[in-house]
Amino acid sequence: MVRAGERTVQLYRSWVGRTLDEVETPAAVVDLDLLEANVARMQDYADAHGIALWPHAKTHKSIEVGARQLAAGAVGLTVAKTGEAEVFHEAGVERLLVHHPTYGPAKWDRLAGLVDDGLELTIALDGSDAAEGLSRALARGGGSAGVLIEVDLGMRRTGVASPADAVALARRVDALPGLHVDGISGYPGVRVPAGEVRPYLAGVDATLRATRDAIREAGIRCERVSAGSTPTRYMTHETCISEMRPGTYVFLDRMEAPSEPDGGLDACALTILATVISTSVPGRAIIDAGSKTLTGDRHPDGGHGIVLGVGGSLVELNEEHGYIDLESAATSPRVGDRVRVIPNHACTCVNLHDALLGVRAGTVETVFPVAARGLNW
Amino acid sequence: MVRAGERTVQLYRSWVGRTLDEVETPAAVVDLDLLEANVARMQDYADAHGIALWPHAKTHKSIEVGARQLAAGAVGLTVAKTGEAEVFHEAGVERLLVHHPTYGPAKWDRLAGLVDDGLELTIALDGSDAAEGLSRALARGGGSAGVLIEVDLGMRRTGVASPADAVALARRVDALPGLHVDGISGYPGVRVPAGEVRPYLAGVDATLRATRDAIREAGIRCERVSAGSTPTRYMTHETCISEMRPGTYVFLDRMEAPSEPDGGLDACALTILATVISTSVPGRAIIDAGSKTLTGDRHPDGGHGIVLGVGGSLVELNEEHGYIDLESAATSPRVGDRVRVIPNHACTCVNLHDALLGVRAGTVETVFPVAARGLNW
């Protein structure tokens, strides 16, 4: 039997050359013009400021989208999971940053195997267990990997708590066979009001500088300062950050669109194409895209996505139903009408799909299998 | 290249015979003893009261789990999406109820194709567009399908609004070639406080009776009254409902465990096995399971799942990180420790995974590919 993921990829490929009116719904659609503009705009910014771009591939998990980012000038790709690293390495990506405190003998062996196979691997770590495990695994093949010491930038998630802790960990890591400290890393992902982003980033910068300087003073190399998220990406040059790894910028979504100075919602490359399947209940139109298609991730303002054109809010989702409230709608959709929805969160939305339709001017041009989907082990 | 879903299935199959200590994390684990007990308990209830059981396969999307439900005595399986219907039909399931107002010529053709191939199909509908489309598609092969007229039971989602509307639709459907009205259907899924479930269900029963009687009085057959959700499942015999289609009962989860009179959390068959990957931040343990593993679906009491044994709350999720707050924890986990988490919502959690590990007494006994995952088109 054809497996589920392969079934979707085969079906989607049969739609190449057709218009969006002819494909089945729900489907995740990527506007290729907008995708390419988003890739180019981020790369232009990075190039203009001499910042190395390491896009986070968690957003798309797609070999083809990653290839576009690399072709535009990205130095390498960032991933979270070992399974993602394997998929992108197999696809020929030469340089990967694994930004997750990877734990487990099997995972360390798998990462070491990629190094032995030619991958230029950097890993961000915040503890010695993972460093020691990876070092042991690397020793068998004689390979080596760079390490970024991860620093907590206020998320209270991962990362060491102080420059002194960073120095202590850097000393232990640098002494381990097969590992060399290349720099530091952090994730400035604290959600602050728009007016407080710059002050927050100034604090991030101070922490990163203090940590970098302390490691250097200890006689350990600290060339790379890796940070950056989509919300703060255009302020990166105001800091000591030498490399950035935004993810969502490639598609944008309802959450991150406001971080785009010119484009906003018009720059969102990812939409869910859905069909109105019921108007039985007055004041409502129900679409065939629910939380298993759009993501259940919330937006602080409420609602589950922006319904383009119609204007009504997507007030509720069940697994396979989306509820459009027609009170604020510009039109009254009928059963069979199609709508497009900008999801709240592109990363978790894409993670629900086995493939994305790459569309230009309303016609399917290509298919992006979400090749690393589900590989969270 | 091996596709992502197949890669997970192959890996998981290599773990059969191993203990849970030996598998990689995160992983979705099904306790087979609890699964079998949940299947048997629901079937026993249905049998005791002469109610036909049509489990909703959206929860597991797995051929093997569906086969266990059918072997125990379920009459057929319920699905939402055409792609799910195809997977279960290919697997040999003889009787399916598609409970979604399916819209689109391609989907109607696919459903008609399943009928032509021998499937005994029932579909729940709330409008004439879908009925007419399916009728046209069925006409080509000469097959026929049963229809349940869907009635709104307070969800304000899908379903006709009154007995009069139900009669009008039943008349139109019954006149269409290839379709025959078999009964009515509804989804009593309104979330009410525990003490108000029985009064709510009494109202549901009144609506269903009035609708059923009105259709019969119009001279149209109305034998089947299909309804029932996991929260209301053990009260079904107090109503006119003749067939029920709970889904979550098969695994249970944090949301639905309280509906289990004896078992509660101890009856939850699905857990996420995860590893502590960072304890850098004081008072926190970070696990390698986030919203892409557990589901971002919220619980009214907050939090993202129940961490068994440890006792701390899972206070926050990012995509690949779960934050355990250790303030209320019974123990202080260390990096490398493993935990098991009962997810908030089994259906959306399983939908993130390509396969589930079937475990008995701590040893992997079998693998359940989530065969219909991603087939929402």
JSON list of C-alpha atoms in Angstrom, two decimals, chain B residues 122-125 146-151 166 170 174 180-186 208 211-212 215-216 220-226 242-243:
[
{"chain": "B", "resi": 122, "resn": "THR", "atom": "CA", "xyz": [-23.27, 6.04, 4.88]},
{"chain": "B", "resi": 123, "resn": "ILE", "atom": "CA", "xyz": [-22.76, 9.78, 4.76]},
{"chain": "B", "resi": 124, "resn": "ALA", "atom": "CA", "xyz": [-24.07, 12.46, 7.12]},
{"chain": "B", "resi": 125, "resn": "LEU", "atom": "CA", "xyz": [-25.15, 15.60, 5.27]},
{"chain": "B", "resi": 146, "resn": "GLY", "atom": "CA", "xyz": [-27.24, 5.69, 2.90]},
{"chain": "B", "resi": 147, "resn": "VAL", "atom": "CA", "xyz": [-27.69, 9.22, 4.18]},
{"chain": "B", "resi": 148, "resn": "LEU", "atom": "CA", "xyz": [-28.11, 10.51, 7.71]},
{"chain": "B", "resi": 149, "resn": "ILE", "atom": "CA", "xyz": [-29.64, 13.98, 7.87]},
{"chain": "B", "resi": 150, "resn": "GLU", "atom": "CA", "xyz": [-27.40, 15.96, 10.18]},
{"chain": "B", "resi": 151, "resn": "VAL", "atom": "CA", "xyz": [-29.11, 17.99, 12.89]},
{"chain": "B", "resi": 166, "resn": "ALA", "atom": "CA", "xyz": [-34.68, 18.06, 8.34]},
{"chain": "B", "resi": 170, "resn": "ALA", "atom": "CA", "xyz": [-34.78, 14.30, 3.73]},
{"chain": "B", "resi": 174, "resn": "ASP", "atom": "CA", "xyz": [-34.62, 10.54, -0.74]},
{"chain": "B", "resi": 180, "resn": "HIS", "atom": "CA", "xyz": [-31.63, 6.63, 0.55]},
{"chain": "B", "resi": 181, "resn": "VAL", "atom": "CA", "xyz": [-32.28, 8.32, 3.85]},
{"chain": "B", "resi": 182, "resn": "ASP", "atom": "CA", "xyz": [-31.53, 5.92, 6.70]},
{"chain": "B", "resi": 183, "resn": "GLY", "atom": "CA", "xyz": [-31.86, 8.23, 9.65]},
{"chain": "B", "resi": 184, "resn": "ILE", "atom": "CA", "xyz": [-30.51, 11.28, 11.40]},
{"chain": "B", "resi": 185, "resn": "SER", "atom": "CA", "xyz": [-27.32, 12.27, 13.06]},
{"chain": "B", "resi": 186, "resn": "GLY", "atom": "CA", "xyz": [-25.85, 14.92, 15.30]},
{"chain": "B", "resi": 208, "resn": "LEU", "atom": "CA", "xyz": [-33.45, 13.99, 17.97]},
{"chain": "B", "resi": 211, "resn": "THR", "atom": "CA", "xyz": [-36.68, 15.22, 14.18]},
{"chain": "B", "resi": 212, "resn": "ARG", "atom": "CA", "xyz": [-36.90, 11.46, 13.84]},
{"chain": "B", "resi": 215, "resn": "ILE", "atom": "CA", "xyz": [-39.24, 12.46, 9.17]},
{"chain": "B", "resi": 216, "resn": "ARG", "atom": "CA", "xyz": [-41.18, 9.26, 9.85]},
{"chain": "B", "resi": 220, "resn": "ILE", "atom": "CA", "xyz": [-39.48, 8.56, 5.03]},
{"chain": "B", "resi": 221, "resn": "ARG", "atom": "CA", "xyz": [-37.53, 5.80, 6.72]},
{"chain": "B", "resi": 222, "resn": "CYS", "atom": "CA", "xyz": [-35.66, 6.95, 9.80]},
{"chain": "B", "resi": 223, "resn": "GLU", "atom": "CA", "xyz": [-34.27, 3.89, 11.57]},
{"chain": "B", "resi": 224, "resn": "ARG", "atom": "CA", "xyz": [-30.87, 5.13, 12.55]},
{"chain": "B", "resi": 225, "resn": "VAL", "atom": "CA", "xyz": [-30.33, 7.84, 15.17]},
{"chain": "B", "resi": 226, "resn": "SER", "atom": "CA", "xyz": [-26.58, 8.41, 15.27]},
{"chain": "B", "resi": 242, "resn": "SER", "atom": "CA", "xyz": [-29.48, 3.94, 18.36]},
{"chain": "B", "resi": 243, "resn": "GLU", "atom": "CA", "xyz": [-25.85, 4.18, 17.31]}
]
